[in-house]
Amino acid sequence: MVSMSLTSYSSFLKENKLSTDAVNKQRIKNVGAKISKAVEQYLAANGLQDQIANFQWEFNLVASNEPNAWCMPGGKVVFYEGILPYCQNDAGIAVVMGHEIAHAVAHHSNERMSQQALIQYGQAAATEILGHDQSDARKAILAAAIGMGTNVGITLPFSRKHEYEADHLGLIFMAMAGYDPYEAVAFWTRMANASTGKQPEFLSTHPADTKRIAKLKEAIPEALKYKKN
């Protein structure tokens, strides 16, 4: 999964222009360094360091007005310039960063790939296909699951269960990195308000609704226990 993600990531970088905004590029890298360190500490403390055994962190900002961000299996993180107005500050960037990295750390893309295989081929065939790493069918499913080119990371939405798990972990990661987890409520409220007009692509895979915001509020007290002062 990681090796194919790296191939897809390389293709994406060739097909999309990196931002020339030096200040915001550095902000993404700085927040990314703090969040990734927190992730490593959290997983090590819980005996889960194998979850990121093959991760090589990298943080990029692309020149696109689309409000979007994603993290591939393997720790490759991309922000689009268009999401920065919704983030507003470093804590807002940390909200998105923690959430997207949480998807990768929890291997949600693997489950998403399996679900796509099940839909396309049926249970027996999916089991057979996913058991052969180099098959053309597996590659096709991987491409659909993690996205290719300009659709990378947004081809298939995560389930609500995955979204809530990523929110929960993301709050912990950002708190451990020293950011205020309450900023997550502010960020998703801004995204919810944005959905009243032309809906950003990000919201097609990350619904910003009252239930999500309520669950974030419920999870914040636990996240605060991890907050670095």
PDB file of C-alpha atoms in Angstrom, residues 33-162:
ATOM      1  CA  ALA A  33       6.855  18.633  12.106  1.00  0.00           C
ATOM      2  CA  LYS A  34       5.046  19.194  15.410  1.00  0.00           C
ATOM      3  CA  ILE A  35       2.072  16.985  14.558  1.00  0.00           C
ATOM      4  CA  SER A  36       4.210  14.131  13.200  1.00  0.00           C
ATOM      5  CA  LYS A  37       6.374  14.216  16.338  1.00  0.00           C
ATOM      6  CA  ALA A  38       3.231  14.028  18.473  1.00  0.00           C
ATOM      7  CA  VAL A  39       1.969  11.092  16.390  1.00  0.00           C
ATOM      8  CA  GLU A  40       5.235   9.224  16.903  1.00  0.00           C
ATOM      9  CA  GLN A  41       5.154   9.876  20.653  1.00  0.00           C
ATOM     10  CA  TYR A  42       1.519   8.822  20.996  1.00  0.00           C
ATOM     11  CA  LEU A  43       1.975   5.589  19.063  1.00  0.00           C
ATOM     12  CA  ALA A  44       5.200   4.709  20.890  1.00  0.00           C
ATOM     13  CA  ALA A  45       3.505   5.272  24.262  1.00  0.00           C
ATOM     14  CA  ASN A  46       0.743   2.876  23.243  1.00  0.00           C
ATOM     15  CA  GLY A  47       2.972   0.223  21.665  1.00  0.00           C
ATOM     16  CA  LEU A  48       1.661   1.031  18.195  1.00  0.00           C
ATOM     17  CA  GLN A  49       4.806   2.350  16.534  1.00  0.00           C
ATOM     18  CA  ASP A  50       4.535  -0.360  13.855  1.00  0.00           C
ATOM     19  CA  GLN A  51       1.558   1.572  12.459  1.00  0.00           C
ATOM     20  CA  ILE A  52       4.003   4.046  10.927  1.00  0.00           C
ATOM     21  CA  ALA A  53       7.002   1.754  10.420  1.00  0.00           C
ATOM     22  CA  ASN A  54       7.334   2.714   6.745  1.00  0.00           C
ATOM     23  CA  PHE A  55       6.332   6.357   7.048  1.00  0.00           C
ATOM     24  CA  GLN A  56       8.641   9.049   5.677  1.00  0.00           C
ATOM     25  CA  TRP A  57       7.054  12.371   6.527  1.00  0.00           C
ATOM     26  CA  GLU A  58       6.822  15.048   3.861  1.00  0.00           C
ATOM     27  CA  PHE A  59       4.683  18.192   3.812  1.00  0.00           C
ATOM     28  CA  ASN A  60       3.832  20.179   0.687  1.00  0.00           C
ATOM     29  CA  LEU A  61       1.580  23.070  -0.313  1.00  0.00           C
ATOM     30  CA  VAL A  62       0.191  23.125  -3.856  1.00  0.00           C
ATOM     31  CA  ALA A  63      -0.939  26.147  -5.837  1.00  0.00           C
ATOM     32  CA  SER A  64      -4.655  25.482  -6.019  1.00  0.00           C
ATOM     33  CA  ASN A  65      -7.646  27.505  -4.862  1.00  0.00           C
ATOM     34  CA  GLU A  66      -9.495  24.311  -4.015  1.00  0.00           C
ATOM     35  CA  PRO A  67     -10.054  23.907  -0.251  1.00  0.00           C
ATOM     36  CA  ASN A  68      -8.517  20.485   0.292  1.00  0.00           C
ATOM     37  CA  ALA A  69      -5.811  18.510   2.090  1.00  0.00           C
ATOM     38  CA  TRP A  70      -4.842  14.860   2.426  1.00  0.00           C
ATOM     39  CA  CYS A  71      -2.276  12.459   3.822  1.00  0.00           C
ATOM     40  CA  MET A  72      -1.310   9.319   1.929  1.00  0.00           C
ATOM     41  CA  PRO A  73      -0.273   6.054   3.561  1.00  0.00           C
ATOM     42  CA  GLY A  74       3.436   6.577   4.148  1.00  0.00           C
ATOM     43  CA  GLY A  75       3.157  10.077   5.599  1.00  0.00           C
ATOM     44  CA  LYS A  76       2.989  12.227   2.471  1.00  0.00           C
ATOM     45  CA  VAL A  77       0.873  15.277   3.330  1.00  0.00           C
ATOM     46  CA  VAL A  78      -0.425  17.840   0.850  1.00  0.00           C
ATOM     47  CA  PHE A  79      -2.333  21.035   1.590  1.00  0.00           C
ATOM     48  CA  TYR A  80      -3.996  23.141  -1.093  1.00  0.00           C
ATOM     49  CA  GLU A  81      -3.724  26.930  -0.812  1.00  0.00           C
ATOM     50  CA  GLY A  82      -7.507  27.165  -0.918  1.00  0.00           C
ATOM     51  CA  ILE A  83      -7.956  25.596   2.504  1.00  0.00           C
ATOM     52  CA  LEU A  84      -5.761  28.113   4.320  1.00  0.00           C
ATOM     53  CA  PRO A  85      -8.460  30.831   4.607  1.00  0.00           C
ATOM     54  CA  TYR A  86     -10.616  28.285   6.451  1.00  0.00           C
ATOM     55  CA  CYS A  87      -7.719  27.317   8.723  1.00  0.00           C
ATOM     56  CA  GLN A  88      -6.980  30.998   9.509  1.00  0.00           C
ATOM     57  CA  ASN A  89      -4.053  30.194  11.830  1.00  0.00           C
ATOM     58  CA  ASP A  90      -1.531  27.503  12.758  1.00  0.00           C
ATOM     59  CA  ALA A  91      -4.008  25.835  15.104  1.00  0.00           C
ATOM     60  CA  GLY A  92      -6.474  25.575  12.225  1.00  0.00           C
ATOM     61  CA  ILE A  93      -3.777  23.995  10.071  1.00  0.00           C
ATOM     62  CA  ALA A  94      -3.123  21.576  12.939  1.00  0.00           C
ATOM     63  CA  VAL A  95      -6.814  20.583  12.960  1.00  0.00           C
ATOM     64  CA  VAL A  96      -6.682  19.537   9.319  1.00  0.00           C
ATOM     65  CA  MET A  97      -3.187  18.060   9.596  1.00  0.00           C
ATOM     66  CA  GLY A  98      -4.058  15.952  12.631  1.00  0.00           C
ATOM     67  CA  HIS A  99      -7.268  14.711  11.033  1.00  0.00           C
ATOM     68  CA  GLU A 100      -5.700  13.712   7.714  1.00  0.00           C
ATOM     69  CA  ILE A 101      -2.684  12.063   9.340  1.00  0.00           C
ATOM     70  CA  ALA A 102      -5.045  10.162  11.647  1.00  0.00           C
ATOM     71  CA  HIS A 103      -6.699   8.586   8.593  1.00  0.00           C
ATOM     72  CA  ALA A 104      -3.301   7.361   7.398  1.00  0.00           C
ATOM     73  CA  VAL A 105      -2.122   6.174  10.816  1.00  0.00           C
ATOM     74  CA  ALA A 106      -5.368   4.241  11.368  1.00  0.00           C
ATOM     75  CA  HIS A 107      -4.983   2.648   7.914  1.00  0.00           C
ATOM     76  CA  HIS A 108      -8.427   3.791   6.856  1.00  0.00           C
ATOM     77  CA  SER A 109      -7.371   3.718   3.203  1.00  0.00           C
ATOM     78  CA  ASN A 110      -6.723  -0.022   3.498  1.00  0.00           C
ATOM     79  CA  GLU A 111     -10.285  -0.559   4.684  1.00  0.00           C
ATOM     80  CA  ARG A 112     -11.598   1.780   2.016  1.00  0.00           C
ATOM     81  CA  MET A 113      -9.696  -0.203  -0.624  1.00  0.00           C
ATOM     82  CA  SER A 114     -11.170  -3.467   0.653  1.00  0.00           C
ATOM     83  CA  GLN A 115     -14.670  -1.986   0.546  1.00  0.00           C
ATOM     84  CA  GLN A 116     -14.120  -0.889  -3.044  1.00  0.00           C
ATOM     85  CA  ALA A 117     -12.919  -4.385  -3.956  1.00  0.00           C
ATOM     86  CA  LEU A 118     -15.988  -5.900  -2.341  1.00  0.00           C
ATOM     87  CA  ILE A 119     -18.281  -3.605  -4.309  1.00  0.00           C
ATOM     88  CA  GLN A 120     -16.571  -4.322  -7.625  1.00  0.00           C
ATOM     89  CA  TYR A 121     -15.767  -8.005  -7.371  1.00  0.00           C
ATOM     90  CA  GLY A 122     -17.746  -9.605  -4.551  1.00  0.00           C
ATOM     91  CA  GLN A 123     -16.373 -11.047  -1.335  1.00  0.00           C
ATOM     92  CA  ALA A 124     -14.655 -14.193  -2.634  1.00  0.00           C
ATOM     93  CA  ALA A 125     -13.037 -12.441  -5.569  1.00  0.00           C
ATOM     94  CA  ALA A 126     -12.015  -9.471  -3.430  1.00  0.00           C
ATOM     95  CA  THR A 127     -10.281 -11.749  -0.945  1.00  0.00           C
ATOM     96  CA  GLU A 128      -8.378 -13.424  -3.768  1.00  0.00           C
ATOM     97  CA  ILE A 129      -7.446 -10.138  -5.452  1.00  0.00           C
ATOM     98  CA  LEU A 130      -6.265  -8.413  -2.297  1.00  0.00           C
ATOM     99  CA  GLY A 131      -4.079 -11.391  -1.483  1.00  0.00           C
ATOM    100  CA  HIS A 132      -1.900 -10.831  -4.559  1.00  0.00           C
ATOM    101  CA  ASP A 133       0.075  -7.627  -4.157  1.00  0.00           C
ATOM    102  CA  GLN A 134       1.142  -7.185  -7.776  1.00  0.00           C
ATOM    103  CA  SER A 135      -2.078  -8.052  -9.597  1.00  0.00           C
ATOM    104  CA  ASP A 136      -3.476  -5.560 -12.076  1.00  0.00           C
ATOM    105  CA  ALA A 137      -6.827  -5.769 -10.312  1.00  0.00           C
ATOM    106  CA  ARG A 138      -5.290  -4.822  -6.977  1.00  0.00           C
ATOM    107  CA  LYS A 139      -3.500  -1.901  -8.579  1.00  0.00           C
ATOM    108  CA  ALA A 140      -6.755  -0.738 -10.110  1.00  0.00           C
ATOM    109  CA  ILE A 141      -8.502  -0.911  -6.751  1.00  0.00           C
ATOM    110  CA  LEU A 142      -5.645   0.921  -5.059  1.00  0.00           C
ATOM    111  CA  ALA A 143      -5.790   3.617  -7.688  1.00  0.00           C
ATOM    112  CA  ALA A 144      -9.513   4.026  -7.105  1.00  0.00           C
ATOM    113  CA  ALA A 145      -9.177   3.938  -3.338  1.00  0.00           C
ATOM    114  CA  ILE A 146      -6.348   6.416  -2.843  1.00  0.00           C
ATOM    115  CA  GLY A 147      -6.884   8.386  -6.017  1.00  0.00           C
ATOM    116  CA  MET A 148      -4.546   9.216  -8.869  1.00  0.00           C
ATOM    117  CA  GLY A 149      -3.390  12.514 -10.348  1.00  0.00           C
ATOM    118  CA  THR A 150      -5.637  15.467  -9.619  1.00  0.00           C
ATOM    119  CA  ASN A 151      -8.147  13.248  -7.818  1.00  0.00           C
ATOM    120  CA  VAL A 152      -5.608  11.886  -5.354  1.00  0.00           C
ATOM    121  CA  GLY A 153      -6.985  11.352  -1.875  1.00  0.00           C
ATOM    122  CA  ILE A 154     -10.551  12.402  -2.695  1.00  0.00           C
ATOM    123  CA  THR A 155     -11.842   9.662  -4.987  1.00  0.00           C
ATOM    124  CA  LEU A 156     -13.795   7.822  -2.320  1.00  0.00           C
ATOM    125  CA  PRO A 157     -15.117   9.373   0.878  1.00  0.00           C
ATOM    126  CA  PHE A 158     -14.241   7.815   4.200  1.00  0.00           C
ATOM    127  CA  SER A 159     -17.126   6.362   6.176  1.00  0.00           C
ATOM    128  CA  ARG A 160     -18.656   8.356   9.007  1.00  0.00           C
ATOM    129  CA  LYS A 161     -17.040   5.906  11.420  1.00  0.00           C
ATOM    130  CA  HIS A 162     -13.630   6.670   9.929  1.00  0.00           C
TER     131      HIS A 162
END
